[in-house]
PDB file of C-alpha atoms in Angstrom:
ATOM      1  CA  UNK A  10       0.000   0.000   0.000  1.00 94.00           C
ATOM      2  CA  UNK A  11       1.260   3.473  -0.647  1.00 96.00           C
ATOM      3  CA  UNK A  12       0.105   6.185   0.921  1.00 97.00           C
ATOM      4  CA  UNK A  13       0.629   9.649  -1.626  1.00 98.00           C
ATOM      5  CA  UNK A  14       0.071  13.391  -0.570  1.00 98.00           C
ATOM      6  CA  UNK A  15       0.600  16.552  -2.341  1.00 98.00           C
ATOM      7  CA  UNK A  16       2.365  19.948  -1.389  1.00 98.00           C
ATOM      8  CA  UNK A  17       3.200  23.088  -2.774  1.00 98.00           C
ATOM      9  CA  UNK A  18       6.224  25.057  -2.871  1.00 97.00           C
ATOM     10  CA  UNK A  19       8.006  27.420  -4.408  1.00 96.00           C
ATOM     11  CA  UNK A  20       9.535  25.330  -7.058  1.00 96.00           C
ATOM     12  CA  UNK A  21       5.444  24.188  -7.794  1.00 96.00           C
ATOM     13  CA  UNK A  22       3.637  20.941  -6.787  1.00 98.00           C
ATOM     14  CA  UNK A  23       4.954  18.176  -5.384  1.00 98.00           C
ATOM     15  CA  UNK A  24       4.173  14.508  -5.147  1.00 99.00           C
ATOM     16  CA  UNK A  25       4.510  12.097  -2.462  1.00 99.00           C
ATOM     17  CA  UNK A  26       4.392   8.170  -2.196  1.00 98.00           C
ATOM     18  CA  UNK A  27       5.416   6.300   0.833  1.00 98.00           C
ATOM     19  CA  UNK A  28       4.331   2.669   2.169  1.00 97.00           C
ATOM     20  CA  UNK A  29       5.267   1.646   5.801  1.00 96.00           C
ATOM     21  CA  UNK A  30       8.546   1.290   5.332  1.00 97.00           C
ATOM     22  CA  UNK A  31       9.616   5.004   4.182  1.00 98.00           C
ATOM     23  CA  UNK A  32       9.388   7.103   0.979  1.00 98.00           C
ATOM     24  CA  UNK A  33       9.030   5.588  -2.130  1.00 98.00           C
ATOM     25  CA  UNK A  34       8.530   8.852  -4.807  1.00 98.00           C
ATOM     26  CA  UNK A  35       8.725  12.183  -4.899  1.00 99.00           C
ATOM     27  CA  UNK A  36       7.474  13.486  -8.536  1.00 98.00           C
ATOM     28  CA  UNK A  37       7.203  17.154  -9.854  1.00 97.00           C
ATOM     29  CA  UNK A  38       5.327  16.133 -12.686  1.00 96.00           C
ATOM     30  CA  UNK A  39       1.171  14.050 -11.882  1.00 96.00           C
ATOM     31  CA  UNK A  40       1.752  12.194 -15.099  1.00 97.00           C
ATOM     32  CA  UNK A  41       4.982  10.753 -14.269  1.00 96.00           C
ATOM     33  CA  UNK A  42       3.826  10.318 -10.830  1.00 97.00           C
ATOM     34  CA  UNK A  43       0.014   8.408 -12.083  1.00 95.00           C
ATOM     35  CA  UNK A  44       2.144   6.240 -13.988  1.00 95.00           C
ATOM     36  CA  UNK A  45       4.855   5.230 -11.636  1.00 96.00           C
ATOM     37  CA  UNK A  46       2.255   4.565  -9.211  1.00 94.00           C
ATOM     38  CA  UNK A  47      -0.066   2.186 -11.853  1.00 93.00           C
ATOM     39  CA  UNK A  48       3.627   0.521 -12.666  1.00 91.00           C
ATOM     40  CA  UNK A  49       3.880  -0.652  -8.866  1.00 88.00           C
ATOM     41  CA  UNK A  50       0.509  -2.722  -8.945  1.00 81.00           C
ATOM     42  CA  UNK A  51      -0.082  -1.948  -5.454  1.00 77.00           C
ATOM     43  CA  UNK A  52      -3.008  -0.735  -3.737  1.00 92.00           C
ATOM     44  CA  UNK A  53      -2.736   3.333  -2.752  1.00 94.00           C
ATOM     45  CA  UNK A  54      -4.301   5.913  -0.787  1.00 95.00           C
ATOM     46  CA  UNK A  55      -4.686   9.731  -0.267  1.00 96.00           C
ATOM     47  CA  UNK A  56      -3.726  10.204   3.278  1.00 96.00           C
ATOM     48  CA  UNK A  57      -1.124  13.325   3.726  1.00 94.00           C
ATOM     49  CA  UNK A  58      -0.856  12.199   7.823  1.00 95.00           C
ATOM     50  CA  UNK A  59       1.476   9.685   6.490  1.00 95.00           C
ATOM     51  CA  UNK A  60       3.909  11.944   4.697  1.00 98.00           C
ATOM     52  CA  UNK A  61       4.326  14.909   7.294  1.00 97.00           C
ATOM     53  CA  UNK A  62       7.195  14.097   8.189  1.00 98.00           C
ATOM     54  CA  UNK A  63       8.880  14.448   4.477  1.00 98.00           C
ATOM     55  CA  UNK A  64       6.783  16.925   4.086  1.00 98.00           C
ATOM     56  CA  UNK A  65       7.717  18.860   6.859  1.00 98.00           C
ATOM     57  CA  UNK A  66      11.620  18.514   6.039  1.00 98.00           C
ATOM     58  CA  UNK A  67      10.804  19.211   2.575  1.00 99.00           C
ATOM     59  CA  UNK A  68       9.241  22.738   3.512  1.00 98.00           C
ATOM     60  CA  UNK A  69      12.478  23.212   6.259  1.00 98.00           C
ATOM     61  CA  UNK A  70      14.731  22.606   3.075  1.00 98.00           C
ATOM     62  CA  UNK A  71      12.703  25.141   0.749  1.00 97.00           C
ATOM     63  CA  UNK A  72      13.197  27.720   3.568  1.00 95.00           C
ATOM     64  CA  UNK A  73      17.066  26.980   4.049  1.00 94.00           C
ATOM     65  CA  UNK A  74      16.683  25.393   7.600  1.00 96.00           C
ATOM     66  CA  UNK A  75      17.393  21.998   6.398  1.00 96.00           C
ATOM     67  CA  UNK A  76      20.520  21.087   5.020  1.00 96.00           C
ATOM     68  CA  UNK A  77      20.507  17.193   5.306  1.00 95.00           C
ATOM     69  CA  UNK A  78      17.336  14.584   5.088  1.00 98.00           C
ATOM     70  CA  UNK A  79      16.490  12.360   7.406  1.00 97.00           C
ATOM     71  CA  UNK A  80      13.733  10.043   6.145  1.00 96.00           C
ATOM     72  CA  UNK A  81      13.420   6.427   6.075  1.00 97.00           C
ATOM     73  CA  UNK A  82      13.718   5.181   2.452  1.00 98.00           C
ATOM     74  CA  UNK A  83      11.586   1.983   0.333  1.00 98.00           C
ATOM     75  CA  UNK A  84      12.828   2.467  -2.962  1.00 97.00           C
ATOM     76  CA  UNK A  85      13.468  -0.415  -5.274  1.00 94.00           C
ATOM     77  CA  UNK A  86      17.035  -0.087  -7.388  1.00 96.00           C
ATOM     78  CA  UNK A  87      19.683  -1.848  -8.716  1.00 97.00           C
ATOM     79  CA  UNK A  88      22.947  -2.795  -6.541  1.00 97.00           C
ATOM     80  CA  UNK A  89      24.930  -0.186  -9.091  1.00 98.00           C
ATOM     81  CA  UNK A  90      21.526   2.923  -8.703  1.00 98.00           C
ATOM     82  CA  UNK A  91      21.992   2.190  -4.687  1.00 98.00           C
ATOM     83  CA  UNK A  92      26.047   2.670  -4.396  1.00 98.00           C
ATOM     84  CA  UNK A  93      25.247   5.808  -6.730  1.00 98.00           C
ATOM     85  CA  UNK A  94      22.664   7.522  -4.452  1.00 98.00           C
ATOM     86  CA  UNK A  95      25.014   6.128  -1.346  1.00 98.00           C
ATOM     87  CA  UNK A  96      27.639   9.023  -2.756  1.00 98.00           C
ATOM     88  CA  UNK A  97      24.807  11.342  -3.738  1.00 98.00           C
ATOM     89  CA  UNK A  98      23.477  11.340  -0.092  1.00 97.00           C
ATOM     90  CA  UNK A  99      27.236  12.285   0.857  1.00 98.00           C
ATOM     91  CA  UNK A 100      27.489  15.505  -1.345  1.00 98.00           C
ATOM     92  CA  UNK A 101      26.817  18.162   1.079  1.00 98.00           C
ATOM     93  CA  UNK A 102      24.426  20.982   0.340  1.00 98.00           C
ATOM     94  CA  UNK A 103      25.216  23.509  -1.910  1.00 97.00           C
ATOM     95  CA  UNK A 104      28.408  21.877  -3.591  1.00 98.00           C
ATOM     96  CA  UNK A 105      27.992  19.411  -6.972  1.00 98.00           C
ATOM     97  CA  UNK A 106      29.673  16.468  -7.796  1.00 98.00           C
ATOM     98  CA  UNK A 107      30.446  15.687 -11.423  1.00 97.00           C
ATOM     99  CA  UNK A 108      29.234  12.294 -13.013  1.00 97.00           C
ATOM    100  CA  UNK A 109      33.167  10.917 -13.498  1.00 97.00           C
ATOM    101  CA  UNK A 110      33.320  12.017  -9.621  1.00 98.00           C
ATOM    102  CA  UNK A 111      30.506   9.704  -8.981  1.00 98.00           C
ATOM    103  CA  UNK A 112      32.203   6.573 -11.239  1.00 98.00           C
ATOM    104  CA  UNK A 113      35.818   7.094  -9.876  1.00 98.00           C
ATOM    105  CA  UNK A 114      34.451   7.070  -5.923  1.00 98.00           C
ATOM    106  CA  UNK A 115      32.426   3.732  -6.547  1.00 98.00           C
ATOM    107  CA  UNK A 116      35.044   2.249  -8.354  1.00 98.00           C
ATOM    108  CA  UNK A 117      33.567   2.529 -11.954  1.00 97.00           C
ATOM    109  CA  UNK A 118      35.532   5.188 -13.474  1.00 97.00           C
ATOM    110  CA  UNK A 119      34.813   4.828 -16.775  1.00 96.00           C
ATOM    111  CA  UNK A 120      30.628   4.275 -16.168  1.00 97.00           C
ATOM    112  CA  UNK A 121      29.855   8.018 -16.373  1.00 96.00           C
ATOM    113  CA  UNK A 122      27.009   7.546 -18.634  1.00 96.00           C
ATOM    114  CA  UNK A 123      25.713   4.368 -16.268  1.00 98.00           C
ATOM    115  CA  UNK A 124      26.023   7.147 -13.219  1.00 98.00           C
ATOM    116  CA  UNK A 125      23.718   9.373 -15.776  1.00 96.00           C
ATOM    117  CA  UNK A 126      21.465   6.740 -15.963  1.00 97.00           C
ATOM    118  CA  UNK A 127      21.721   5.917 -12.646  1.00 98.00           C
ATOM    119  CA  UNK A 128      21.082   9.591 -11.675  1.00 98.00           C
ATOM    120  CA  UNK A 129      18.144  10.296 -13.643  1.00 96.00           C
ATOM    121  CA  UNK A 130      16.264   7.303 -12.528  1.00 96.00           C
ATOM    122  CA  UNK A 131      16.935   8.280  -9.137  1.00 98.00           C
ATOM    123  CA  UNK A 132      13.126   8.132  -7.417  1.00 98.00           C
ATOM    124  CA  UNK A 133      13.505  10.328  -4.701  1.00 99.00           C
ATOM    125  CA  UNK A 134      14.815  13.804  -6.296  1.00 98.00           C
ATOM    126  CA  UNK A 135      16.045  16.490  -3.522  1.00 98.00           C
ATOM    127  CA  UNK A 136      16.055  13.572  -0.856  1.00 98.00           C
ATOM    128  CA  UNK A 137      18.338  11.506  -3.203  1.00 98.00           C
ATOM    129  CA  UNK A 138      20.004  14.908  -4.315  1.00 98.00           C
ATOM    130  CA  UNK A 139      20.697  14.353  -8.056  1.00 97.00           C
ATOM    131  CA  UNK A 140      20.308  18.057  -8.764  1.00 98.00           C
ATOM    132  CA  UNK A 141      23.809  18.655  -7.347  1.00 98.00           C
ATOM    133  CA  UNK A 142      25.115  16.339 -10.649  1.00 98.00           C
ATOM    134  CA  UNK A 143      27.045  18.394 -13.068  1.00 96.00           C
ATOM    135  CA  UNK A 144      28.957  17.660 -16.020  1.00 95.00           C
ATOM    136  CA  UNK A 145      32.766  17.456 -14.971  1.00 92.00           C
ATOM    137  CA  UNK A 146      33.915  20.176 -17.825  1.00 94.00           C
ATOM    138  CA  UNK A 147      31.577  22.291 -14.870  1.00 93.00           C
ATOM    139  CA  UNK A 148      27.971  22.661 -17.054  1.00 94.00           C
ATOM    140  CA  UNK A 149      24.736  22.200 -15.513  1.00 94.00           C
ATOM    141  CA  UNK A 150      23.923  18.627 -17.382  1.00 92.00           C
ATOM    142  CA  UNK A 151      20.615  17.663 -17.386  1.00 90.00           C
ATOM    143  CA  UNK A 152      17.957  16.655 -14.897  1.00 92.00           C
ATOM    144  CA  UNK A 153      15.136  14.399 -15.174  1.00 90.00           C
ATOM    145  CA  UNK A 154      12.067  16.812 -14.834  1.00 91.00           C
ATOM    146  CA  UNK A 155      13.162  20.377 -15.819  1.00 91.00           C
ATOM    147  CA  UNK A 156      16.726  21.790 -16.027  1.00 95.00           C
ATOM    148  CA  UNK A 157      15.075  25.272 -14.971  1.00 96.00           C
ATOM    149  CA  UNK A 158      13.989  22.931 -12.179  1.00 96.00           C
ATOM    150  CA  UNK A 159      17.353  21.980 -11.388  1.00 97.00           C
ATOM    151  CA  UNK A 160      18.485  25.638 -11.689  1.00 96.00           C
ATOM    152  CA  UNK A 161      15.881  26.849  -9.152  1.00 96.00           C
ATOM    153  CA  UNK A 162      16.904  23.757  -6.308  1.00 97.00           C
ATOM    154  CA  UNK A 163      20.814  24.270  -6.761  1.00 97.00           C
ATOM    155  CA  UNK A 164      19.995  28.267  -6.393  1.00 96.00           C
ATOM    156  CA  UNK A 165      18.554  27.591  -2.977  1.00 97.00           C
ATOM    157  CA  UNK A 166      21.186  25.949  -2.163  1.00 98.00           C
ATOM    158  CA  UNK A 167      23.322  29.315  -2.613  1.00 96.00           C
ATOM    159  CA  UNK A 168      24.934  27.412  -5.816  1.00 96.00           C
ATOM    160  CA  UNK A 169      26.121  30.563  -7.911  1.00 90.00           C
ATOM    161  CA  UNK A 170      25.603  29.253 -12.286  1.00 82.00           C
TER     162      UNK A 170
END
C-alpha cells in the first residue's frame, strides 16, 4: 500500500508516495507520478498524515533550515543505482559532484554515462540529491524533470551558475 500526498512550494507541486517502510517517490510532474504509481501494482491511498514528516523537512529545506534529510527510504534499485545515491546522499548541500566524480568514488571510473542513468532514474529527487550532478567540464547537465527545475533547487542551495 502506498500512501501519496501533495504539497506546494516554491519550485510548484509536489508529489509524495510512501508505504510503511519510508518514501518511495517524490514526482514534480502528476503524469509521471500516475504512472509510476499504476507501474507498482499496489493498492494506494490519499492520506497526507502519512507523509508529514517528508513533508515537513521538505518545507524546512525550501526555507534553508534543512541542510541534510532524514527520512526512512523503500525504494526499489539496482545494486549499481543504490552505491550511486550512497555518494549522492554524501554531497553536502550547496556543492555538486560531477558524473566521473561519482564513477571514480564507486570504483567505476569509466561508467559516467551508467552514473547518468543511474542519476536520472533516481526516485527520490532532492532527498536523493541528483540536482547537485554536473557535467565534470563544470555545465549544468541535465535533470530528469526540468533543467530550470534543477536551476531553481541548486539556487537555494546558494549554488552561484
Amino acid at each position: 500500500m502506498f500512501f501519496i500526498s501533495t504539497m506546494e512550494t516554491v519550485i510548484g507541486k509536489i508529489y509524495i508516495a510512501s508505504s510503511s517502510k519510508g518514501l518511495s517517490k517524490i514526482s514534480f510532474d502528476s503524469d509521471e507520478f500516475r504512472k509510476w504509481l499504476e507501474g507498482r501494482g499496489k493498492e494506494w491511498k490519499y492520506d497526507e498524515s502519512k507523509n508529514l514528516e517528508v513533508a515537513r523537512q521538505l518545507n524546512d529545506y525550501f526555507n534553508g533550515a534543512l541542510k541534510k534529510f532524514e527520512v526512512d527510504l523503500d525504494i526499489v534499485t539496482t545494486d549499481f543505482q543504490r552505491s550511486v545515491y550512497d555518494v549522492l546522499m554524501k554531497v553536502p548541500y550547496g556543492q555538486l559532484v560531477s558524473y566521473k566524480d561519482i564513477a571514480v568514488s564507486i570504483h567505476c571510473p569509466r561508467a559516467c554515462r551508467a552514473v547518468g542513468g543511474a542519476v536520472h532514474r533516481n526516485p527520490v529527487p532532492i532527498i536523493v540529491p541528483c540536482h547537485r550532478v554536473i557535467n565534470s567540464n563544470g555545465t549544468i547537465g541535465g535533470f530528469a524533470y526540468d533543467i530550470d527545475l534543477k536551476k531553481k533547487l541548486l539556487r537555494i542551495e546558494g549554488v552561484v551558475l
